[in-house]
Amino acid sequence: MTLPVIAIADSPLAQLAGLAFAKGHGTGNDFVLVADPDGALDISAAQSAALCDRHLGIGADGLIRAVRSELVPEGRAILAEDGSAEWFMDYRNADGSVSEMCGNGVRVFVAFLLDQGLVVLEPGQTLPVGTRAGIKRVERREEGFAVDMGPWEFIFPARAEADAGDSLVTADGLDVARPALSVSMGNPHTVVALAADAELTQLRLFEAPSVEPIPPHGTNVEFVVPAEPLVQDGVGTVSMRVHERGVGETQSCGTGACAAAVAIRHWAGAGAPDRWNVRVPGGTVGVAFVGGASGAERVELSGPAVIVAHGTLG
C-alpha cells in the first residue's frame, strides 16, 4: 500500500516536504519510520509530534529514525561497546519527547531496515541495534523477531524485595489506589495487578494514572490480570493494558510486557515459570527469562513486526 501525498501547508511539517516514510506496527503499537542513513535529517520535537498526530498528521505512537550509529553521540558510545552495531534507533514518543527504548519498536525498526534494503538478515541470524538503553540484539525468526532486552531491575529494590511493592497507583475507573511494583527495562514501568478482567475493561486511560512515589524520569503504567489458571504447560499468561509516558494508552508495549512478566513472576514466588504470554489489545507477545554471562538475568521479547504502508510528505 502507498499512502497519498499529504497536504501540510501551515503545519510544523512544512520543512519536511518530500520526506519519505513508512508506517509499521508490532501488535498494534504503531510507528512512523524514516530512513536517515547519512544523518541529514533534523526532525524537531514539534515536527515529531506533528507526524504522530492522528488527526493532523500520519498518526502513530512514536517516530523512529534509522541512522548510522557513528552519526549520533549516543550511537558512537554504542560502537565503542560493539563495533558491529551499525544502526541506531532514534526514537521519540508521540508527543515529541525522546525515549530510551521501545520493545515493539525495535522489532519494527529491524523490519524497516530489511524493507529498505539497509541490512540483510536471514531467519536465525541476529542484528545488534543501538538504542539509548544500550545495544539490543534482534534475532529474525520465521514468525517475527525476538529481542534480547537485556537485564531487568527494580527501580526501588529495597522496597520491592521487602514489601513486594513500592508505590500506589490511582487511575480513572479504579475505586481505590492500588499497590504496584516499579521495574526498569532500560525505561521505567510501574505494574499494577488487578483481580479480574472486568477491572481491566472498566479502566479509562485517557489521562495518565497517578503514581506515588513516581520514578525519577516518569513512568509507563501497566495494569495486569493473571489468567486462570496462571500457568499451563509451563507457560504463564496475563492480560495487560498500558498507559505509555508521553503517548497515552497504546495497543501494546514491548518493554511494558517484559516489566509485567517480571512483576507477576515476582509476586507468584518460587516455582513461577520463566516463559510468559502477555495478551495486549493488539495481540500477544512472548516474554522469556534467560541467564546472562555476568549472572544478571536477561529478558527476551518475541512477537511480530509489520510494515503496512509507504508514503511521501507533500
PDB file of C-alpha atoms in Angstrom:
ATOM      1  CA  MET A   1       0.000   0.000   0.000  1.00  0.00           C
ATOM      2  CA  THR A   2       1.242   3.534  -0.800  1.00  0.00           C
ATOM      3  CA  LEU A   3      -0.154   6.449   1.150  1.00  0.00           C
ATOM      4  CA  PRO A   4      -1.316   9.508  -0.819  1.00  0.00           C
ATOM      5  CA  VAL A   5       0.595  12.771  -0.691  1.00  0.00           C
ATOM      6  CA  ILE A   6      -0.302  14.676   2.472  1.00  0.00           C
ATOM      7  CA  ALA A   7      -1.145  18.391   2.381  1.00  0.00           C
ATOM      8  CA  ILE A   8       0.946  20.095   5.063  1.00  0.00           C
ATOM      9  CA  ALA A   9       0.634  23.819   4.402  1.00  0.00           C
ATOM     10  CA  ASP A  10       0.819  25.908   7.591  1.00  0.00           C
ATOM     11  CA  SER A  11       1.986  22.810   9.502  1.00  0.00           C
ATOM     12  CA  PRO A  12       5.173  22.150  11.533  1.00  0.00           C
ATOM     13  CA  LEU A  13       5.807  19.588   8.785  1.00  0.00           C
ATOM     14  CA  ALA A  14       6.218  22.173   6.028  1.00  0.00           C
ATOM     15  CA  GLN A  15      10.027  21.980   6.178  1.00  0.00           C
ATOM     16  CA  LEU A  16       9.859  18.193   5.821  1.00  0.00           C
ATOM     17  CA  ALA A  17       8.156  18.269   2.409  1.00  0.00           C
ATOM     18  CA  GLY A  18       9.365  15.359   0.302  1.00  0.00           C
ATOM     19  CA  LEU A  19      10.222  13.214   3.323  1.00  0.00           C
ATOM     20  CA  ALA A  20       9.804   9.511   2.545  1.00  0.00           C
ATOM     21  CA  PHE A  21       8.368   7.458   5.374  1.00  0.00           C
ATOM     22  CA  ALA A  22       6.849   4.109   6.233  1.00  0.00           C
ATOM     23  CA  LYS A  23       4.175   3.075   8.701  1.00  0.00           C
ATOM     24  CA  GLY A  24       4.621  -0.078  10.745  1.00  0.00           C
ATOM     25  CA  HIS A  25       3.393  -1.775  13.900  1.00  0.00           C
ATOM     26  CA  GLY A  26       4.164  -4.514  16.391  1.00  0.00           C
ATOM     27  CA  THR A  27       0.959  -5.968  17.894  1.00  0.00           C
ATOM     28  CA  GLY A  28      -0.793  -2.654  17.256  1.00  0.00           C
ATOM     29  CA  ASN A  29       1.937  -0.435  18.733  1.00  0.00           C
ATOM     30  CA  ASP A  30       2.398   1.749  15.633  1.00  0.00           C
ATOM     31  CA  PHE A  31       5.212   3.923  14.357  1.00  0.00           C
ATOM     32  CA  VAL A  32       6.199   6.349  11.634  1.00  0.00           C
ATOM     33  CA  LEU A  33       9.626   5.295  10.346  1.00  0.00           C
ATOM     34  CA  VAL A  34      12.121   7.332   8.343  1.00  0.00           C
ATOM     35  CA  ALA A  35      15.457   6.251   6.892  1.00  0.00           C
ATOM     36  CA  ASP A  36      18.295   8.710   7.511  1.00  0.00           C
ATOM     37  CA  PRO A  37      21.458   6.682   6.863  1.00  0.00           C
ATOM     38  CA  ASP A  38      23.618   9.791   6.363  1.00  0.00           C
ATOM     39  CA  GLY A  39      22.297  11.693   9.388  1.00  0.00           C
ATOM     40  CA  ALA A  40      20.985  14.527   7.205  1.00  0.00           C
ATOM     41  CA  LEU A  41      17.607  14.963   8.904  1.00  0.00           C
ATOM     42  CA  ASP A  42      16.994  17.285  11.833  1.00  0.00           C
ATOM     43  CA  ILE A  43      13.445  16.492  12.934  1.00  0.00           C
ATOM     44  CA  SER A  44      12.395  18.671  15.858  1.00  0.00           C
ATOM     45  CA  ALA A  45      10.213  17.607  18.764  1.00  0.00           C
ATOM     46  CA  ALA A  46       7.333  19.662  17.327  1.00  0.00           C
ATOM     47  CA  GLN A  47       7.706  18.034  13.919  1.00  0.00           C
ATOM     48  CA  SER A  48       7.850  14.578  15.520  1.00  0.00           C
ATOM     49  CA  ALA A  49       4.633  15.291  17.396  1.00  0.00           C
ATOM     50  CA  ALA A  50       3.000  16.593  14.210  1.00  0.00           C
ATOM     51  CA  LEU A  51       3.963  13.447  12.289  1.00  0.00           C
ATOM     52  CA  CYS A  52       2.454  11.290  15.050  1.00  0.00           C
ATOM     53  CA  ASP A  53      -0.754  13.344  15.350  1.00  0.00           C
ATOM     54  CA  ARG A  54      -3.650  11.030  14.480  1.00  0.00           C
ATOM     55  CA  HIS A  55      -5.862  13.828  13.168  1.00  0.00           C
ATOM     56  CA  LEU A  56      -3.488  16.306  11.506  1.00  0.00           C
ATOM     57  CA  GLY A  57      -0.517  14.066  10.700  1.00  0.00           C
ATOM     58  CA  ILE A  58       0.192  10.461   9.786  1.00  0.00           C
ATOM     59  CA  GLY A  59      -0.663   9.110  13.228  1.00  0.00           C
ATOM     60  CA  ALA A  60       1.470   6.871  15.429  1.00  0.00           C
ATOM     61  CA  ASP A  61       2.560   6.023  18.953  1.00  0.00           C
ATOM     62  CA  GLY A  62       6.065   7.196  18.087  1.00  0.00           C
ATOM     63  CA  LEU A  63       8.600   8.245  15.461  1.00  0.00           C
ATOM     64  CA  ILE A  64      11.618   6.041  14.646  1.00  0.00           C
ATOM     65  CA  ARG A  65      14.576   7.395  12.682  1.00  0.00           C
ATOM     66  CA  ALA A  66      17.060   4.863  11.295  1.00  0.00           C
ATOM     67  CA  VAL A  67      20.513   6.471  11.369  1.00  0.00           C
ATOM     68  CA  ARG A  68      24.032   5.067  11.363  1.00  0.00           C
ATOM     69  CA  SER A  69      25.379   4.850  14.892  1.00  0.00           C
ATOM     70  CA  GLU A  70      28.551   6.752  14.044  1.00  0.00           C
ATOM     71  CA  LEU A  71      26.492   9.863  13.256  1.00  0.00           C
ATOM     72  CA  VAL A  72      24.894  10.409  16.687  1.00  0.00           C
ATOM     73  CA  PRO A  73      26.643  10.828  20.059  1.00  0.00           C
ATOM     74  CA  GLU A  74      24.732   8.002  21.736  1.00  0.00           C
ATOM     75  CA  GLY A  75      25.494   5.776  18.764  1.00  0.00           C
ATOM     76  CA  ARG A  76      29.219   6.448  18.935  1.00  0.00           C
ATOM     77  CA  ALA A  77      29.151   5.315  22.559  1.00  0.00           C
ATOM     78  CA  ILE A  78      27.383   2.142  21.389  1.00  0.00           C
ATOM     79  CA  LEU A  79      30.081   1.493  18.777  1.00  0.00           C
ATOM     80  CA  ALA A  80      32.729   1.696  21.476  1.00  0.00           C
ATOM     81  CA  GLU A  81      30.978  -1.291  23.068  1.00  0.00           C
ATOM     82  CA  ASP A  82      30.260  -3.222  19.861  1.00  0.00           C
ATOM     83  CA  GLY A  83      31.679  -2.035  16.541  1.00  0.00           C
ATOM     84  CA  SER A  84      29.171  -4.154  14.597  1.00  0.00           C
ATOM     85  CA  ALA A  85      26.147  -2.144  15.834  1.00  0.00           C
ATOM     86  CA  GLU A  86      25.965  -0.092  12.632  1.00  0.00           C
ATOM     87  CA  TRP A  87      22.378   1.122  13.057  1.00  0.00           C
ATOM     88  CA  PHE A  88      20.891   3.304  15.783  1.00  0.00           C
ATOM     89  CA  MET A  89      17.177   3.519  16.596  1.00  0.00           C
ATOM     90  CA  ASP A  90      16.474   7.191  17.314  1.00  0.00           C
ATOM     91  CA  TYR A  91      13.059   7.026  18.982  1.00  0.00           C
ATOM     92  CA  ARG A  92      10.609   9.727  20.031  1.00  0.00           C
ATOM     93  CA  ASN A  93       7.260   9.361  21.783  1.00  0.00           C
ATOM     94  CA  ALA A  94       4.077  10.677  20.168  1.00  0.00           C
ATOM     95  CA  ASP A  95       4.446  13.999  21.998  1.00  0.00           C
ATOM     96  CA  GLY A  96       7.936  14.513  20.547  1.00  0.00           C
ATOM     97  CA  SER A  97       9.815  13.660  23.738  1.00  0.00           C
ATOM     98  CA  VAL A  98      12.903  11.466  23.480  1.00  0.00           C
ATOM     99  CA  SER A  99      12.562   7.917  24.792  1.00  0.00           C
ATOM    100  CA  GLU A 100      15.244   5.427  25.742  1.00  0.00           C
ATOM    101  CA  MET A 101      13.832   2.386  24.010  1.00  0.00           C
ATOM    102  CA  CYS A 102      10.711   0.615  22.721  1.00  0.00           C
ATOM    103  CA  GLY A 103      10.490  -3.175  22.672  1.00  0.00           C
ATOM    104  CA  ASN A 104       7.865  -3.347  19.935  1.00  0.00           C
ATOM    105  CA  GLY A 105       9.584  -0.504  18.122  1.00  0.00           C
ATOM    106  CA  VAL A 106      12.954  -2.244  17.871  1.00  0.00           C
ATOM    107  CA  ARG A 107      11.318  -5.227  16.134  1.00  0.00           C
ATOM    108  CA  VAL A 108       9.593  -2.887  13.686  1.00  0.00           C
ATOM    109  CA  PHE A 109      12.878  -0.998  13.280  1.00  0.00           C
ATOM    110  CA  VAL A 110      14.630  -4.153  12.047  1.00  0.00           C
ATOM    111  CA  ALA A 111      11.689  -4.994   9.774  1.00  0.00           C
ATOM    112  CA  PHE A 112      12.056  -1.462   8.335  1.00  0.00           C
ATOM    113  CA  LEU A 113      15.808  -1.886   7.763  1.00  0.00           C
ATOM    114  CA  LEU A 114      15.013  -5.064   5.823  1.00  0.00           C
ATOM    115  CA  ASP A 115      12.207  -3.305   3.946  1.00  0.00           C
ATOM    116  CA  GLN A 116      14.591  -0.507   2.913  1.00  0.00           C
ATOM    117  CA  GLY A 117      17.369  -2.905   1.872  1.00  0.00           C
ATOM    118  CA  LEU A 118      19.708  -1.443   4.501  1.00  0.00           C
ATOM    119  CA  VAL A 119      20.525  -4.829   6.049  1.00  0.00           C
ATOM    120  CA  VAL A 120      20.399  -8.496   5.120  1.00  0.00           C
ATOM    121  CA  LEU A 121      19.174 -10.778   7.898  1.00  0.00           C
ATOM    122  CA  GLU A 122      18.133 -14.390   7.397  1.00  0.00           C
ATOM    123  CA  PRO A 123      15.963 -16.361   9.844  1.00  0.00           C
ATOM    124  CA  GLY A 124      18.153 -17.452  12.736  1.00  0.00           C
ATOM    125  CA  GLN A 125      20.565 -14.531  12.311  1.00  0.00           C
ATOM    126  CA  THR A 126      20.920 -11.703  14.850  1.00  0.00           C
ATOM    127  CA  LEU A 127      21.408  -7.966  14.334  1.00  0.00           C
ATOM    128  CA  PRO A 128      22.809  -5.638  17.037  1.00  0.00           C
ATOM    129  CA  VAL A 129      20.842  -2.382  17.254  1.00  0.00           C
ATOM    130  CA  GLY A 130      21.963   0.741  19.099  1.00  0.00           C
ATOM    131  CA  THR A 131      19.416   2.422  21.379  1.00  0.00           C
ATOM    132  CA  ARG A 132      19.548   4.924  24.219  1.00  0.00           C
ATOM    133  CA  ALA A 133      19.074   1.930  26.539  1.00  0.00           C
ATOM    134  CA  GLY A 134      22.148   0.168  25.130  1.00  0.00           C
ATOM    135  CA  ILE A 135      22.571  -2.486  22.460  1.00  0.00           C
ATOM    136  CA  LYS A 136      19.569  -4.681  21.693  1.00  0.00           C
ATOM    137  CA  ARG A 137      20.222  -7.868  19.745  1.00  0.00           C
ATOM    138  CA  VAL A 138      17.356  -8.788  17.452  1.00  0.00           C
ATOM    139  CA  GLU A 139      17.003 -12.303  16.042  1.00  0.00           C
ATOM    140  CA  ARG A 140      14.932 -12.840  12.931  1.00  0.00           C
ATOM    141  CA  ARG A 141      12.552 -15.781  13.228  1.00  0.00           C
ATOM    142  CA  GLU A 142      10.077 -17.334  10.808  1.00  0.00           C
ATOM    143  CA  GLU A 143       7.144 -15.867  12.771  1.00  0.00           C
ATOM    144  CA  GLY A 144       8.694 -12.466  13.570  1.00  0.00           C
ATOM    145  CA  PHE A 145      11.562 -11.255  15.713  1.00  0.00           C
ATOM    146  CA  ALA A 146      12.973 -11.913  19.174  1.00  0.00           C
ATOM    147  CA  VAL A 147      14.849  -9.198  21.064  1.00  0.00           C
ATOM    148  CA  ASP A 148      17.365  -9.619  23.851  1.00  0.00           C
ATOM    149  CA  MET A 149      16.076  -6.784  26.032  1.00  0.00           C
ATOM    150  CA  GLY A 150      18.960  -7.036  28.476  1.00  0.00           C
ATOM    151  CA  PRO A 151      18.716  -7.308  32.254  1.00  0.00           C
ATOM    152  CA  TRP A 152      15.766  -6.072  34.275  1.00  0.00           C
ATOM    153  CA  GLU A 153      15.978  -4.390  37.661  1.00  0.00           C
ATOM    154  CA  PHE A 154      13.685  -2.981  40.312  1.00  0.00           C
ATOM    155  CA  ILE A 155      13.607   0.813  40.410  1.00  0.00           C
ATOM    156  CA  PHE A 156      13.127   0.811  44.195  1.00  0.00           C
ATOM    157  CA  PRO A 157      14.845  -2.506  45.039  1.00  0.00           C
ATOM    158  CA  ALA A 158      14.753  -2.369  48.834  1.00  0.00           C
ATOM    159  CA  ARG A 159      11.003  -1.786  48.957  1.00  0.00           C
ATOM    160  CA  ALA A 160      10.324  -4.237  46.147  1.00  0.00           C
ATOM    161  CA  GLU A 161      12.109  -7.034  47.988  1.00  0.00           C
ATOM    162  CA  ALA A 162      10.745  -6.172  51.429  1.00  0.00           C
ATOM    163  CA  ASP A 163       7.113  -5.426  50.581  1.00  0.00           C
ATOM    164  CA  ALA A 164       6.590  -6.907  47.069  1.00  0.00           C
ATOM    165  CA  GLY A 165       5.507  -3.385  46.112  1.00  0.00           C
ATOM    166  CA  ASP A 166       6.915   0.111  46.150  1.00  0.00           C
ATOM    167  CA  SER A 167       4.180   2.548  45.127  1.00  0.00           C
ATOM    168  CA  LEU A 168       0.458   3.270  44.893  1.00  0.00           C
ATOM    169  CA  VAL A 169      -1.356   3.915  41.611  1.00  0.00           C
ATOM    170  CA  THR A 170      -4.598   5.822  41.178  1.00  0.00           C
ATOM    171  CA  ALA A 171      -6.442   5.581  37.862  1.00  0.00           C
ATOM    172  CA  ASP A 172      -9.816   6.574  36.469  1.00  0.00           C
ATOM    173  CA  GLY A 173     -12.015   3.505  36.766  1.00  0.00           C
ATOM    174  CA  LEU A 174     -10.438   2.050  39.914  1.00  0.00           C
ATOM    175  CA  ASP A 175     -12.281   2.554  43.192  1.00  0.00           C
ATOM    176  CA  VAL A 176      -9.149   2.895  45.345  1.00  0.00           C
ATOM    177  CA  ALA A 177      -5.411   3.315  44.861  1.00  0.00           C
ATOM    178  CA  ARG A 178      -3.701   0.005  44.118  1.00  0.00           C
ATOM    179  CA  PRO A 179      -0.238  -1.241  45.158  1.00  0.00           C
ATOM    180  CA  ALA A 180       2.308  -1.522  42.372  1.00  0.00           C
ATOM    181  CA  LEU A 181       5.845  -2.597  41.566  1.00  0.00           C
ATOM    182  CA  SER A 182       8.288  -0.456  39.564  1.00  0.00           C
ATOM    183  CA  VAL A 183      10.584  -2.186  37.066  1.00  0.00           C
ATOM    184  CA  SER A 184      13.262  -0.808  34.756  1.00  0.00           C
ATOM    185  CA  MET A 185      13.744  -2.358  31.331  1.00  0.00           C
ATOM    186  CA  GLY A 186      16.065   0.472  30.313  1.00  0.00           C
ATOM    187  CA  ASN A 187      12.962   2.646  30.587  1.00  0.00           C
ATOM    188  CA  PRO A 188      10.680   2.893  33.644  1.00  0.00           C
ATOM    189  CA  HIS A 189       7.498   0.908  34.286  1.00  0.00           C
ATOM    190  CA  THR A 190       5.054   0.609  37.170  1.00  0.00           C
ATOM    191  CA  VAL A 191       2.971  -2.591  37.209  1.00  0.00           C
ATOM    192  CA  VAL A 192      -0.427  -2.959  38.912  1.00  0.00           C
ATOM    193  CA  ALA A 193      -2.098  -6.363  39.391  1.00  0.00           C
ATOM    194  CA  LEU A 194      -5.898  -6.424  39.058  1.00  0.00           C
ATOM    195  CA  ALA A 195      -8.191  -9.188  40.227  1.00  0.00           C
ATOM    196  CA  ALA A 196     -10.455  -9.648  37.217  1.00  0.00           C
ATOM    197  CA  ASP A 197     -10.946  -8.849  33.549  1.00  0.00           C
ATOM    198  CA  ALA A 198     -13.863  -6.590  34.490  1.00  0.00           C
ATOM    199  CA  GLU A 199     -11.496  -4.277  36.363  1.00  0.00           C
ATOM    200  CA  LEU A 200      -9.182  -4.163  33.362  1.00  0.00           C
ATOM    201  CA  THR A 201     -12.062  -3.382  30.997  1.00  0.00           C
ATOM    202  CA  GLN A 202     -13.501  -0.568  33.106  1.00  0.00           C
ATOM    203  CA  LEU A 203     -10.247   1.402  33.220  1.00  0.00           C
ATOM    204  CA  ARG A 204     -10.362   4.788  31.486  1.00  0.00           C
ATOM    205  CA  LEU A 205      -6.812   5.601  30.487  1.00  0.00           C
ATOM    206  CA  PHE A 206      -7.437   8.924  28.749  1.00  0.00           C
ATOM    207  CA  GLU A 207      -5.251  10.618  31.376  1.00  0.00           C
ATOM    208  CA  ALA A 208      -2.035   9.404  32.942  1.00  0.00           C
ATOM    209  CA  PRO A 209      -2.533   7.401  36.148  1.00  0.00           C
ATOM    210  CA  SER A 210      -1.112   8.944  39.313  1.00  0.00           C
ATOM    211  CA  VAL A 211       1.902   7.097  40.746  1.00  0.00           C
ATOM    212  CA  GLU A 212       3.278   7.782  44.225  1.00  0.00           C
ATOM    213  CA  PRO A 213       6.221   7.814  44.503  1.00  0.00           C
ATOM    214  CA  ILE A 214       6.865   8.247  40.810  1.00  0.00           C
ATOM    215  CA  PRO A 215      10.246   7.125  39.379  1.00  0.00           C
ATOM    216  CA  PRO A 216      12.700   9.977  38.702  1.00  0.00           C
ATOM    217  CA  HIS A 217      12.064  10.133  34.943  1.00  0.00           C
ATOM    218  CA  GLY A 218       8.345   9.419  34.990  1.00  0.00           C
ATOM    219  CA  THR A 219       6.899   6.009  34.225  1.00  0.00           C
ATOM    220  CA  ASN A 220       4.750   3.853  31.972  1.00  0.00           C
ATOM    221  CA  VAL A 221       1.910   2.166  33.865  1.00  0.00           C
ATOM    222  CA  GLU A 222       0.808  -1.415  33.166  1.00  0.00           C
ATOM    223  CA  PHE A 223      -2.417  -2.930  34.501  1.00  0.00           C
ATOM    224  CA  VAL A 224      -2.276  -6.717  34.513  1.00  0.00           C
ATOM    225  CA  VAL A 225      -4.760  -9.538  35.130  1.00  0.00           C
ATOM    226  CA  PRO A 226      -3.350 -13.063  35.667  1.00  0.00           C
ATOM    227  CA  ALA A 227      -5.035 -15.825  33.680  1.00  0.00           C
ATOM    228  CA  GLU A 228      -6.935 -18.579  35.441  1.00  0.00           C
ATOM    229  CA  PRO A 229      -5.083 -20.892  35.696  1.00  0.00           C
ATOM    230  CA  LEU A 230      -1.983 -18.712  35.673  1.00  0.00           C
ATOM    231  CA  VAL A 231       0.305 -21.421  34.267  1.00  0.00           C
ATOM    232  CA  GLN A 232      -0.407 -24.040  31.627  1.00  0.00           C
ATOM    233  CA  ASP A 233       2.209 -26.358  30.138  1.00  0.00           C
ATOM    234  CA  GLY A 234       4.954 -24.394  31.876  1.00  0.00           C
ATOM    235  CA  VAL A 235       3.940 -21.032  30.380  1.00  0.00           C
ATOM    236  CA  GLY A 236       2.318 -18.211  32.347  1.00  0.00           C
ATOM    237  CA  THR A 237      -0.318 -15.963  30.789  1.00  0.00           C
ATOM    238  CA  VAL A 238      -1.516 -12.475  31.686  1.00  0.00           C
ATOM    239  CA  SER A 239      -3.663  -9.800  30.043  1.00  0.00           C
ATOM    240  CA  MET A 240      -2.442  -6.193  30.036  1.00  0.00           C
ATOM    241  CA  ARG A 241      -3.380  -2.623  29.230  1.00  0.00           C
ATOM    242  CA  VAL A 242      -0.823   0.181  29.344  1.00  0.00           C
ATOM    243  CA  HIS A 243      -0.619   3.948  29.567  1.00  0.00           C
ATOM    244  CA  GLU A 244       2.685   4.987  27.996  1.00  0.00           C
ATOM    245  CA  ARG A 245       4.590   8.014  29.194  1.00  0.00           C
ATOM    246  CA  GLY A 246       4.330  10.789  26.597  1.00  0.00           C
ATOM    247  CA  VAL A 247       1.836   8.836  24.471  1.00  0.00           C
ATOM    248  CA  GLY A 248      -1.300   7.702  26.307  1.00  0.00           C
ATOM    249  CA  GLU A 249      -2.909   4.287  26.083  1.00  0.00           C
ATOM    250  CA  THR A 250      -1.409   2.130  23.332  1.00  0.00           C
ATOM    251  CA  GLN A 251      -2.407  -1.201  21.817  1.00  0.00           C
ATOM    252  CA  SER A 252       0.823  -2.772  23.040  1.00  0.00           C
ATOM    253  CA  CYS A 253       4.093  -2.008  24.820  1.00  0.00           C
ATOM    254  CA  GLY A 254       7.021  -4.402  24.497  1.00  0.00           C
ATOM    255  CA  THR A 255       9.098  -3.209  27.429  1.00  0.00           C
ATOM    256  CA  GLY A 256       5.848  -2.970  29.402  1.00  0.00           C
ATOM    257  CA  ALA A 257       5.064  -6.619  28.644  1.00  0.00           C
ATOM    258  CA  CYS A 258       8.514  -7.551  29.939  1.00  0.00           C
ATOM    259  CA  ALA A 259       8.001  -5.475  33.096  1.00  0.00           C
ATOM    260  CA  ALA A 260       4.572  -7.065  33.633  1.00  0.00           C
ATOM    261  CA  ALA A 261       6.086 -10.541  33.427  1.00  0.00           C
ATOM    262  CA  VAL A 262       8.834  -9.526  35.867  1.00  0.00           C
ATOM    263  CA  ALA A 263       6.297  -8.256  38.385  1.00  0.00           C
ATOM    264  CA  ILE A 264       3.811 -11.138  38.114  1.00  0.00           C
ATOM    265  CA  ARG A 265       6.600 -13.720  38.365  1.00  0.00           C
ATOM    266  CA  HIS A 266       7.947 -11.933  41.446  1.00  0.00           C
ATOM    267  CA  TRP A 267       4.510 -11.917  43.061  1.00  0.00           C
ATOM    268  CA  ALA A 268       3.903 -15.575  42.143  1.00  0.00           C
ATOM    269  CA  GLY A 269       7.004 -16.616  44.086  1.00  0.00           C
ATOM    270  CA  ALA A 270       9.136 -19.743  43.911  1.00  0.00           C
ATOM    271  CA  GLY A 271       8.255 -22.086  41.072  1.00  0.00           C
ATOM    272  CA  ALA A 272       6.891 -19.373  38.778  1.00  0.00           C
ATOM    273  CA  PRO A 273       7.727 -20.101  35.122  1.00  0.00           C
ATOM    274  CA  ASP A 274      10.383 -18.416  33.001  1.00  0.00           C
ATOM    275  CA  ARG A 275       8.154 -18.192  29.901  1.00  0.00           C
ATOM    276  CA  TRP A 276       5.094 -15.933  29.607  1.00  0.00           C
ATOM    277  CA  ASN A 277       2.478 -14.925  27.079  1.00  0.00           C
ATOM    278  CA  VAL A 278       1.297 -11.346  27.504  1.00  0.00           C
ATOM    279  CA  ARG A 279      -2.024 -10.553  25.855  1.00  0.00           C
ATOM    280  CA  VAL A 280      -2.452  -6.922  24.844  1.00  0.00           C
ATOM    281  CA  PRO A 281      -5.250  -5.251  22.853  1.00  0.00           C
ATOM    282  CA  GLY A 282      -3.143  -5.543  19.671  1.00  0.00           C
ATOM    283  CA  GLY A 283      -2.227  -9.232  20.002  1.00  0.00           C
ATOM    284  CA  THR A 284       0.124 -11.402  22.034  1.00  0.00           C
ATOM    285  CA  VAL A 285       3.862 -11.152  22.706  1.00  0.00           C
ATOM    286  CA  GLY A 286       6.153 -13.697  24.327  1.00  0.00           C
ATOM    287  CA  VAL A 287       8.482 -12.985  27.242  1.00  0.00           C
ATOM    288  CA  ALA A 288      11.231 -15.347  28.388  1.00  0.00           C
ATOM    289  CA  PHE A 289      13.832 -15.090  31.154  1.00  0.00           C
ATOM    290  CA  VAL A 290      17.326 -16.352  30.382  1.00  0.00           C
ATOM    291  CA  GLY A 291      20.600 -16.405  32.271  1.00  0.00           C
ATOM    292  CA  GLY A 292      23.303 -13.922  31.341  1.00  0.00           C
ATOM    293  CA  ALA A 293      27.070 -14.391  31.174  1.00  0.00           C
ATOM    294  CA  SER A 294      27.532 -11.886  34.004  1.00  0.00           C
ATOM    295  CA  GLY A 295      24.967 -13.652  36.168  1.00  0.00           C
ATOM    296  CA  ALA A 296      22.327 -10.969  35.641  1.00  0.00           C
ATOM    297  CA  GLU A 297      19.051 -12.403  34.376  1.00  0.00           C
ATOM    298  CA  ARG A 298      18.070 -11.159  30.925  1.00  0.00           C
ATOM    299  CA  VAL A 299      14.686 -10.832  29.245  1.00  0.00           C
ATOM    300  CA  GLU A 300      13.775 -11.883  25.710  1.00  0.00           C
ATOM    301  CA  LEU A 301      10.759 -10.350  23.952  1.00  0.00           C
ATOM    302  CA  SER A 302       9.295 -12.017  20.858  1.00  0.00           C
ATOM    303  CA  GLY A 303       6.489 -11.089  18.513  1.00  0.00           C
ATOM    304  CA  PRO A 304       5.527  -9.916  15.033  1.00  0.00           C
ATOM    305  CA  ALA A 305       6.528  -6.741  13.189  1.00  0.00           C
ATOM    306  CA  VAL A 306       4.718  -5.474  10.104  1.00  0.00           C
ATOM    307  CA  ILE A 307       5.400  -2.665   7.625  1.00  0.00           C
ATOM    308  CA  VAL A 308       1.950  -1.690   6.344  1.00  0.00           C
ATOM    309  CA  ALA A 309       2.448   1.391   4.147  1.00  0.00           C
ATOM    310  CA  HIS A 310       4.885   3.804   2.498  1.00  0.00           C
ATOM    311  CA  GLY A 311       4.388   7.442   1.634  1.00  0.00           C
ATOM    312  CA  THR A 312       5.917  10.857   0.980  1.00  0.00           C
ATOM    313  CA  LEU A 313       5.080  14.152   2.665  1.00  0.00           C
ATOM    314  CA  GLY A 314       3.788  16.698   0.181  1.00  0.00           C
TER     315      GLY A 314
END
